[in-house]
JSON list of C-alpha atoms in Angstrom, two decimals:
[
{"chain": "A", "resi": 243, "resn": "MET", "atom": "CA", "xyz": [-33.48, -1.96, -16.28]},
{"chain": "A", "resi": 244, "resn": "ILE", "atom": "CA", "xyz": [-31.49, -2.84, -13.00]},
{"chain": "A", "resi": 245, "resn": "ASN", "atom": "CA", "xyz": [-33.83, -4.05, -10.04]},
{"chain": "A", "resi": 246, "resn": "PRO", "atom": "CA", "xyz": [-33.34, -1.37, -7.60]},
{"chain": "A", "resi": 247, "resn": "GLU", "atom": "CA", "xyz": [-34.04, -3.94, -4.92]},
{"chain": "A", "resi": 248, "resn": "LEU", "atom": "CA", "xyz": [-30.44, -5.50, -5.62]},
{"chain": "A", "resi": 249, "resn": "ILE", "atom": "CA", "xyz": [-28.85, -2.58, -4.42]},
{"chain": "A", "resi": 250, "resn": "ALA", "atom": "CA", "xyz": [-30.09, -2.75, -0.90]},
{"chain": "A", "resi": 251, "resn": "VAL", "atom": "CA", "xyz": [-28.66, -6.54, -0.79]},
{"chain": "A", "resi": 252, "resn": "ALA", "atom": "CA", "xyz": [-25.33, -5.81, -2.00]},
{"chain": "A", "resi": 253, "resn": "GLU", "atom": "CA", "xyz": [-23.11, -6.28, 0.89]},
{"chain": "A", "resi": 254, "resn": "GLY", "atom": "CA", "xyz": [-20.30, -8.82, 1.97]},
{"chain": "A", "resi": 255, "resn": "LYS", "atom": "CA", "xyz": [-18.62, -10.24, 4.93]},
{"chain": "A", "resi": 256, "resn": "CYS", "atom": "CA", "xyz": [-15.07, -9.63, 3.82]},
{"chain": "A", "resi": 257, "resn": "GLU", "atom": "CA", "xyz": [-13.28, -6.67, 2.61]},
{"chain": "A", "resi": 258, "resn": "GLN", "atom": "CA", "xyz": [-12.33, -7.79, -1.12]},
{"chain": "A", "resi": 259, "resn": "HIS", "atom": "CA", "xyz": [-16.14, -8.76, -1.74]},
{"chain": "A", "resi": 260, "resn": "GLN", "atom": "CA", "xyz": [-18.20, -5.60, -0.94]},
{"chain": "A", "resi": 261, "resn": "ALA", "atom": "CA", "xyz": [-20.92, -3.79, -2.92]},
{"chain": "A", "resi": 262, "resn": "ASP", "atom": "CA", "xyz": [-18.19, -2.08, -5.03]},
{"chain": "A", "resi": 263, "resn": "HIS", "atom": "CA", "xyz": [-17.03, -5.73, -6.27]},
{"chain": "A", "resi": 264, "resn": "SER", "atom": "CA", "xyz": [-20.69, -6.72, -6.75]},
{"chain": "A", "resi": 265, "resn": "PHE", "atom": "CA", "xyz": [-21.64, -3.76, -9.04]},
{"chain": "A", "resi": 266, "resn": "ARG", "atom": "CA", "xyz": [-18.46, -3.89, -10.95]},
{"chain": "A", "resi": 267, "resn": "VAL", "atom": "CA", "xyz": [-19.13, -7.52, -11.77]},
{"chain": "A", "resi": 268, "resn": "MET", "atom": "CA", "xyz": [-22.45, -6.65, -12.47]},
{"chain": "A", "resi": 269, "resn": "LYS", "atom": "CA", "xyz": [-21.73, -4.16, -14.98]},
{"chain": "A", "resi": 270, "resn": "LEU", "atom": "CA", "xyz": [-19.11, -6.09, -16.69]},
{"chain": "A", "resi": 271, "resn": "ASP", "atom": "CA", "xyz": [-21.16, -9.13, -16.97]},
{"chain": "A", "resi": 272, "resn": "ARG", "atom": "CA", "xyz": [-23.69, -7.01, -18.81]},
{"chain": "A", "resi": 273, "resn": "LYS", "atom": "CA", "xyz": [-21.16, -5.97, -21.31]},
{"chain": "A", "resi": 274, "resn": "ILE", "atom": "CA", "xyz": [-19.91, -9.39, -21.79]},
{"chain": "A", "resi": 275, "resn": "PHE", "atom": "CA", "xyz": [-23.36, -10.82, -22.08]},
{"chain": "A", "resi": 276, "resn": "GLU", "atom": "CA", "xyz": [-24.19, -8.14, -24.74]},
{"chain": "A", "resi": 277, "resn": "LYS", "atom": "CA", "xyz": [-20.96, -8.48, -26.73]},
{"chain": "A", "resi": 278, "resn": "GLN", "atom": "CA", "xyz": [-20.83, -12.54, -26.55]},
{"chain": "A", "resi": 279, "resn": "LEU", "atom": "CA", "xyz": [-24.42, -12.75, -27.40]},
{"chain": "A", "resi": 280, "resn": "GLU", "atom": "CA", "xyz": [-23.71, -11.47, -30.83]},
{"chain": "A", "resi": 281, "resn": "ILE", "atom": "CA", "xyz": [-20.91, -14.00, -31.22]},
{"chain": "A", "resi": 282, "resn": "ASP", "atom": "CA", "xyz": [-22.26, -17.32, -30.07]},
{"chain": "A", "resi": 283, "resn": "GLY", "atom": "CA", "xyz": [-25.24, -16.73, -27.53]},
{"chain": "A", "resi": 284, "resn": "PRO", "atom": "CA", "xyz": [-27.48, -19.79, -27.44]},
{"chain": "A", "resi": 285, "resn": "GLU", "atom": "CA", "xyz": [-31.01, -19.41, -28.93]},
{"chain": "A", "resi": 286, "resn": "GLU", "atom": "CA", "xyz": [-32.82, -19.88, -25.46]},
{"chain": "A", "resi": 287, "resn": "ILE", "atom": "CA", "xyz": [-30.96, -16.91, -24.05]},
{"chain": "A", "resi": 288, "resn": "ARG", "atom": "CA", "xyz": [-31.21, -14.85, -27.29]},
{"chain": "A", "resi": 289, "resn": "LYS", "atom": "CA", "xyz": [-34.90, -15.14, -26.74]},
{"chain": "A", "resi": 290, "resn": "ASN", "atom": "CA", "xyz": [-35.06, -14.33, -22.92]},
{"chain": "A", "resi": 291, "resn": "GLN", "atom": "CA", "xyz": [-32.41, -11.68, -22.75]},
{"chain": "A", "resi": 292, "resn": "ASP", "atom": "CA", "xyz": [-33.88, -9.78, -19.98]},
{"chain": "A", "resi": 293, "resn": "PHE", "atom": "CA", "xyz": [-34.55, -12.75, -17.72]},
{"chain": "A", "resi": 294, "resn": "PHE", "atom": "CA", "xyz": [-30.86, -13.80, -18.18]},
{"chain": "A", "resi": 295, "resn": "LEU", "atom": "CA", "xyz": [-29.63, -10.26, -17.48]},
{"chain": "A", "resi": 296, "resn": "ASN", "atom": "CA", "xyz": [-31.69, -10.43, -14.23]},
{"chain": "A", "resi": 297, "resn": "VAL", "atom": "CA", "xyz": [-30.12, -13.72, -13.25]},
{"chain": "A", "resi": 298, "resn": "LEU", "atom": "CA", "xyz": [-26.70, -12.21, -13.67]},
{"chain": "A", "resi": 299, "resn": "ASP", "atom": "CA", "xyz": [-27.64, -9.01, -11.85]},
{"chain": "A", "resi": 300, "resn": "TRP", "atom": "CA", "xyz": [-28.77, -11.10, -8.78]},
{"chain": "A", "resi": 301, "resn": "THR", "atom": "CA", "xyz": [-25.90, -13.55, -9.23]},
{"chain": "A", "resi": 302, "resn": "ALA", "atom": "CA", "xyz": [-23.30, -10.58, -9.10]},
{"chain": "A", "resi": 303, "resn": "VAL", "atom": "CA", "xyz": [-25.04, -9.10, -5.77]},
{"chain": "A", "resi": 304, "resn": "LEU", "atom": "CA", "xyz": [-25.04, -12.67, -4.29]},
{"chain": "A", "resi": 305, "resn": "HIS", "atom": "CA", "xyz": [-22.15, -14.63, -5.30]},
{"chain": "A", "resi": 306, "resn": "ASP", "atom": "CA", "xyz": [-19.56, -13.52, -2.84]},
{"chain": "A", "resi": 307, "resn": "ARG", "atom": "CA", "xyz": [-21.89, -12.35, -0.09]},
{"chain": "A", "resi": 308, "resn": "GLU", "atom": "CA", "xyz": [-21.09, -15.28, 2.20]},
{"chain": "A", "resi": 309, "resn": "MET", "atom": "CA", "xyz": [-17.56, -15.14, 1.94]},
{"chain": "A", "resi": 310, "resn": "ASP", "atom": "CA", "xyz": [-15.60, -15.70, 5.41]},
{"chain": "A", "resi": 311, "resn": "GLY", "atom": "CA", "xyz": [-13.03, -13.14, 5.23]},
{"chain": "A", "resi": 312, "resn": "ASP", "atom": "CA", "xyz": [-11.33, -14.88, 8.14]},
{"chain": "A", "resi": 313, "resn": "LEU", "atom": "CA", "xyz": [-10.25, -17.64, 5.96]},
{"chain": "A", "resi": 314, "resn": "GLU", "atom": "CA", "xyz": [-7.35, -17.44, 3.34]},
{"chain": "A", "resi": 315, "resn": "TYR", "atom": "CA", "xyz": [-9.92, -18.76, 0.60]},
{"chain": "A", "resi": 316, "resn": "ASP", "atom": "CA", "xyz": [-13.42, -19.75, 1.49]},
{"chain": "A", "resi": 317, "resn": "PHE", "atom": "CA", "xyz": [-14.13, -22.50, -1.18]},
{"chain": "A", "resi": 318, "resn": "ASP", "atom": "CA", "xyz": [-17.62, -22.98, 0.09]},
{"chain": "A", "resi": 319, "resn": "HIS", "atom": "CA", "xyz": [-18.86, -19.56, -0.31]},
{"chain": "A", "resi": 320, "resn": "GLY", "atom": "CA", "xyz": [-20.48, -20.25, -3.24]},
{"chain": "A", "resi": 321, "resn": "GLU", "atom": "CA", "xyz": [-22.47, -22.93, -1.87]},
{"chain": "A", "resi": 322, "resn": "LYS", "atom": "CA", "xyz": [-23.33, -20.91, 1.27]},
{"chain": "A", "resi": 323, "resn": "ALA", "atom": "CA", "xyz": [-24.40, -18.09, -1.09]},
{"chain": "A", "resi": 324, "resn": "ALA", "atom": "CA", "xyz": [-26.93, -20.40, -3.13]},
{"chain": "A", "resi": 325, "resn": "LYS", "atom": "CA", "xyz": [-28.53, -21.36, 0.27]},
{"chain": "A", "resi": 326, "resn": "ILE", "atom": "CA", "xyz": [-29.51, -17.78, 0.97]},
{"chain": "A", "resi": 327, "resn": "VAL", "atom": "CA", "xyz": [-30.76, -17.29, -2.52]},
{"chain": "A", "resi": 328, "resn": "ASP", "atom": "CA", "xyz": [-34.46, -18.14, -1.88]},
{"chain": "A", "resi": 329, "resn": "GLU", "atom": "CA", "xyz": [-34.55, -15.98, 1.22]},
{"chain": "A", "resi": 330, "resn": "ILE", "atom": "CA", "xyz": [-33.11, -12.83, -0.44]},
{"chain": "A", "resi": 331, "resn": "VAL", "atom": "CA", "xyz": [-34.55, -13.03, -3.73]},
{"chain": "A", "resi": 332, "resn": "GLY", "atom": "CA", "xyz": [-37.83, -14.26, -2.81]},
{"chain": "A", "resi": 333, "resn": "ASP", "atom": "CA", "xyz": [-40.32, -13.39, -5.21]},
{"chain": "A", "resi": 334, "resn": "LYS", "atom": "CA", "xyz": [-38.62, -11.15, -7.38]},
{"chain": "A", "resi": 335, "resn": "MET", "atom": "CA", "xyz": [-37.52, -14.13, -9.85]},
{"chain": "A", "resi": 336, "resn": "ASN", "atom": "CA", "xyz": [-39.43, -17.33, -10.39]},
{"chain": "A", "resi": 337, "resn": "ASP", "atom": "CA", "xyz": [-38.18, -20.69, -9.46]},
{"chain": "A", "resi": 338, "resn": "GLU", "atom": "CA", "xyz": [-36.31, -21.34, -12.72]},
{"chain": "A", "resi": 339, "resn": "GLY", "atom": "CA", "xyz": [-34.43, -17.94, -12.10]},
{"chain": "A", "resi": 340, "resn": "LYS", "atom": "CA", "xyz": [-33.50, -18.89, -8.69]},
{"chain": "A", "resi": 341, "resn": "LYS", "atom": "CA", "xyz": [-32.27, -22.16, -10.02]},
{"chain": "A", "resi": 342, "resn": "TRP", "atom": "CA", "xyz": [-30.13, -20.23, -12.36]},
{"chain": "A", "resi": 343, "resn": "ILE", "atom": "CA", "xyz": [-28.61, -17.74, -9.66]},
{"chain": "A", "resi": 344, "resn": "LYS", "atom": "CA", "xyz": [-27.93, -20.77, -7.37]},
{"chain": "A", "resi": 345, "resn": "PHE", "atom": "CA", "xyz": [-25.96, -22.68, -10.14]},
{"chain": "A", "resi": 346, "resn": "LEU", "atom": "CA", "xyz": [-23.84, -19.74, -10.99]},
{"chain": "A", "resi": 347, "resn": "CYS", "atom": "CA", "xyz": [-23.17, -18.94, -7.19]},
{"chain": "A", "resi": 348, "resn": "ILE", "atom": "CA", "xyz": [-21.98, -22.47, -6.94]},
{"chain": "A", "resi": 349, "resn": "TYR", "atom": "CA", "xyz": [-20.04, -22.96, -9.90]},
{"chain": "A", "resi": 350, "resn": "HIS", "atom": "CA", "xyz": [-18.28, -19.41, -10.00]},
{"chain": "A", "resi": 351, "resn": "VAL", "atom": "CA", "xyz": [-15.96, -20.98, -7.30]},
{"chain": "A", "resi": 352, "resn": "PRO", "atom": "CA", "xyz": [-14.29, -24.28, -8.80]},
{"chain": "A", "resi": 353, "resn": "ASP", "atom": "CA", "xyz": [-11.77, -24.21, -11.56]},
{"chain": "A", "resi": 354, "resn": "ASP", "atom": "CA", "xyz": [-13.27, -25.22, -14.90]},
{"chain": "A", "resi": 355, "resn": "GLY", "atom": "CA", "xyz": [-11.90, -28.49, -15.05]},
{"chain": "A", "resi": 356, "resn": "GLU", "atom": "CA", "xyz": [-13.46, -29.51, -11.60]},
{"chain": "A", "resi": 357, "resn": "ILE", "atom": "CA", "xyz": [-17.10, -28.75, -12.92]},
{"chain": "A", "resi": 358, "resn": "PRO", "atom": "CA", "xyz": [-19.25, -31.52, -14.10]},
{"chain": "A", "resi": 359, "resn": "PRO", "atom": "CA", "xyz": [-20.31, -31.78, -17.76]},
{"chain": "A", "resi": 360, "resn": "LEU", "atom": "CA", "xyz": [-22.58, -28.66, -18.62]},
{"chain": "A", "resi": 361, "resn": "THR", "atom": "CA", "xyz": [-25.32, -28.09, -21.01]},
{"chain": "A", "resi": 362, "resn": "GLU", "atom": "CA", "xyz": [-24.41, -25.39, -23.68]},
{"chain": "A", "resi": 363, "resn": "MET", "atom": "CA", "xyz": [-26.57, -22.71, -22.14]},
{"chain": "A", "resi": 364, "resn": "GLN", "atom": "CA", "xyz": [-25.07, -23.51, -18.62]},
{"chain": "A", "resi": 365, "resn": "LYS", "atom": "CA", "xyz": [-21.61, -23.50, -19.97]},
{"chain": "A", "resi": 366, "resn": "TRP", "atom": "CA", "xyz": [-21.97, -20.11, -21.83]},
{"chain": "A", "resi": 367, "resn": "LEU", "atom": "CA", "xyz": [-23.90, -17.94, -18.96]},
{"chain": "A", "resi": 368, "resn": "LEU", "atom": "CA", "xyz": [-21.09, -19.47, -16.44]},
{"chain": "A", "resi": 369, "resn": "SER", "atom": "CA", "xyz": [-18.35, -18.27, -18.88]},
{"chain": "A", "resi": 370, "resn": "VAL", "atom": "CA", "xyz": [-19.91, -14.67, -19.21]},
{"chain": "A", "resi": 371, "resn": "PHE", "atom": "CA", "xyz": [-20.28, -14.77, -15.32]},
{"chain": "A", "resi": 372, "resn": "LYS", "atom": "CA", "xyz": [-16.87, -16.10, -14.46]},
{"chain": "A", "resi": 373, "resn": "ASP", "atom": "CA", "xyz": [-15.18, -13.82, -16.83]},
{"chain": "A", "resi": 374, "resn": "ALA", "atom": "CA", "xyz": [-16.79, -10.89, -15.33]},
{"chain": "A", "resi": 375, "resn": "ASP", "atom": "CA", "xyz": [-15.73, -11.83, -12.01]},
{"chain": "A", "resi": 376, "resn": "GLY", "atom": "CA", "xyz": [-12.28, -12.57, -13.07]},
{"chain": "A", "resi": 377, "resn": "LEU", "atom": "CA", "xyz": [-11.83, -9.16, -14.81]},
{"chain": "A", "resi": 378, "resn": "ASP", "atom": "CA", "xyz": [-12.46, -7.45, -11.32]},
{"chain": "A", "resi": 379, "resn": "ARG", "atom": "CA", "xyz": [-9.33, -9.24, -10.19]},
{"chain": "A", "resi": 380, "resn": "VAL", "atom": "CA", "xyz": [-7.67, -6.13, -11.31]},
{"chain": "A", "resi": 381, "resn": "ARG", "atom": "CA", "xyz": [-8.27, -5.15, -7.69]},
{"chain": "A", "resi": 382, "resn": "PHE", "atom": "CA", "xyz": [-5.59, -7.70, -6.12]},
{"chain": "A", "resi": 383, "resn": "GLU", "atom": "CA", "xyz": [-1.94, -6.72, -6.34]},
{"chain": "A", "resi": 384, "resn": "ASN", "atom": "CA", "xyz": [-2.22, -3.80, -8.74]},
{"chain": "A", "resi": 385, "resn": "GLY", "atom": "CA", "xyz": [-3.90, -6.15, -11.39]},
{"chain": "A", "resi": 386, "resn": "ASP", "atom": "CA", "xyz": [-1.33, -9.03, -11.09]},
{"chain": "A", "resi": 387, "resn": "LYS", "atom": "CA", "xyz": [-3.99, -11.48, -10.21]},
{"chain": "A", "resi": 388, "resn": "LEU", "atom": "CA", "xyz": [-5.62, -10.88, -13.47]},
{"chain": "A", "resi": 389, "resn": "ASP", "atom": "CA", "xyz": [-4.04, -13.41, -16.13]},
{"chain": "A", "resi": 390, "resn": "GLU", "atom": "CA", "xyz": [-5.71, -12.85, -19.23]},
{"chain": "A", "resi": 391, "resn": "ASN", "atom": "CA", "xyz": [-5.15, -16.38, -20.25]},
{"chain": "A", "resi": 392, "resn": "PHE", "atom": "CA", "xyz": [-7.83, -17.68, -17.71]},
{"chain": "A", "resi": 393, "resn": "LEU", "atom": "CA", "xyz": [-10.49, -15.60, -19.52]},
{"chain": "A", "resi": 394, "resn": "ARG", "atom": "CA", "xyz": [-12.99, -17.74, -21.55]},
{"chain": "A", "resi": 395, "resn": "THR", "atom": "CA", "xyz": [-14.59, -15.26, -23.89]},
{"chain": "A", "resi": 396, "resn": "GLU", "atom": "CA", "xyz": [-13.11, -13.13, -26.56]},
{"chain": "A", "resi": 397, "resn": "SER", "atom": "CA", "xyz": [-15.51, -10.21, -25.22]},
{"chain": "A", "resi": 398, "resn": "ALA", "atom": "CA", "xyz": [-14.03, -10.17, -21.70]},
{"chain": "A", "resi": 399, "resn": "LYS", "atom": "CA", "xyz": [-10.67, -9.90, -23.18]},
{"chain": "A", "resi": 400, "resn": "THR", "atom": "CA", "xyz": [-11.47, -6.54, -24.90]},
{"chain": "A", "resi": 401, "resn": "LEU", "atom": "CA", "xyz": [-12.52, -5.18, -21.40]},
{"chain": "A", "resi": 402, "resn": "ILE", "atom": "CA", "xyz": [-9.21, -5.59, -19.41]},
{"chain": "A", "resi": 403, "resn": "ALA", "atom": "CA", "xyz": [-8.40, -1.89, -19.80]},
{"chain": "A", "resi": 404, "resn": "GLU", "atom": "CA", "xyz": [-11.81, -0.77, -18.81]},
{"chain": "A", "resi": 405, "resn": "ALA", "atom": "CA", "xyz": [-11.84, -3.03, -15.80]},
{"chain": "A", "resi": 406, "resn": "ARG", "atom": "CA", "xyz": [-8.91, -1.46, -14.48]},
{"chain": "A", "resi": 407, "resn": "GLU", "atom": "CA", "xyz": [-10.30, 1.80, -15.05]},
{"chain": "A", "resi": 408, "resn": "LEU", "atom": "CA", "xyz": [-13.50, 1.18, -13.44]},
{"chain": "A", "resi": 409, "resn": "TRP", "atom": "CA", "xyz": [-11.94, -0.20, -10.31]},
{"chain": "A", "resi": 410, "resn": "GLU", "atom": "CA", "xyz": [-9.81, 2.70, -10.14]},
{"chain": "A", "resi": 411, "resn": "LYS", "atom": "CA", "xyz": [-12.68, 4.96, -10.06]},
{"chain": "A", "resi": 412, "resn": "THR", "atom": "CA", "xyz": [-14.83, 2.98, -7.65]},
{"chain": "A", "resi": 413, "resn": "LYS", "atom": "CA", "xyz": [-12.46, 1.30, -5.16]},
{"chain": "A", "resi": 414, "resn": "GLY", "atom": "CA", "xyz": [-13.35, 1.31, -1.73]},
{"chain": "A", "resi": 415, "resn": "ILE", "atom": "CA", "xyz": [-16.80, 2.38, -1.94]},
{"chain": "A", "resi": 416, "resn": "THR", "atom": "CA", "xyz": [-18.81, 0.04, 0.15]},
{"chain": "A", "resi": 417, "resn": "GLU", "atom": "CA", "xyz": [-22.16, 1.59, 0.82]},
{"chain": "A", "resi": 418, "resn": "PRO", "atom": "CA", "xyz": [-24.23, -0.04, -1.66]},
{"chain": "A", "resi": 419, "resn": "GLN", "atom": "CA", "xyz": [-26.04, 2.72, -3.15]},
{"chain": "A", "resi": 420, "resn": "ALA", "atom": "CA", "xyz": [-23.18, 5.06, -3.22]},
{"chain": "A", "resi": 421, "resn": "ALA", "atom": "CA", "xyz": [-21.13, 2.03, -4.86]},
{"chain": "A", "resi": 422, "resn": "PHE", "atom": "CA", "xyz": [-23.95, 1.20, -7.49]},
{"chain": "A", "resi": 423, "resn": "ASP", "atom": "CA", "xyz": [-24.06, 5.24, -8.50]},
{"chain": "A", "resi": 424, "resn": "ALA", "atom": "CA", "xyz": [-20.14, 5.24, -8.65]},
{"chain": "A", "resi": 425, "resn": "VAL", "atom": "CA", "xyz": [-19.89, 1.92, -10.81]},
{"chain": "A", "resi": 426, "resn": "PHE", "atom": "CA", "xyz": [-23.04, 2.73, -13.36]},
{"chain": "A", "resi": 427, "resn": "GLY", "atom": "CA", "xyz": [-22.01, 6.37, -13.31]},
{"chain": "A", "resi": 428, "resn": "ASN", "atom": "CA", "xyz": [-18.96, 5.22, -14.99]},
{"chain": "A", "resi": 429, "resn": "ARG", "atom": "CA", "xyz": [-19.14, 4.00, -18.61]},
{"chain": "A", "resi": 430, "resn": "VAL", "atom": "CA", "xyz": [-17.56, 0.82, -19.76]},
{"chain": "A", "resi": 431, "resn": "GLU", "atom": "CA", "xyz": [-17.90, 0.90, -23.66]}
]
């Protein structure tokens, strides 16, 4: 079950990173998580699926929230998002959960080759999240910014058509509750 408090905080400072993007990423990361867990999910994540889904949900809502739309690309937006995690998430997640959210916010930005060595769990969860965020690149230039070769998981590669369909049905709905209802009212199977 998705925490309803997430809906209220889904907003962004730039046009391409509003509530509709956050909720599409949330829906896609849940799909990738479920599919990829069956393939190669780390045991600790298998044992704590609800915890890690909650981490992914919060990350989806916060990861681009602080992006500066006045810049061509704000390379610091992940760091800025990590700095607001404690304030926004508060007591809705424990310290370990907030640490994971900060990690994902920070490392969703750099190219994979620029990320320091990671544990198996970090690498797996980051791949799930980066692929979900990457799938929503269908919103740029009629989908031309989505390059399947940059997707890390086989599960994500099976969701390209669905990601495009989800975007078509939900693009431009920026009010958080309406965006949530639109995204989660559409099925990505």
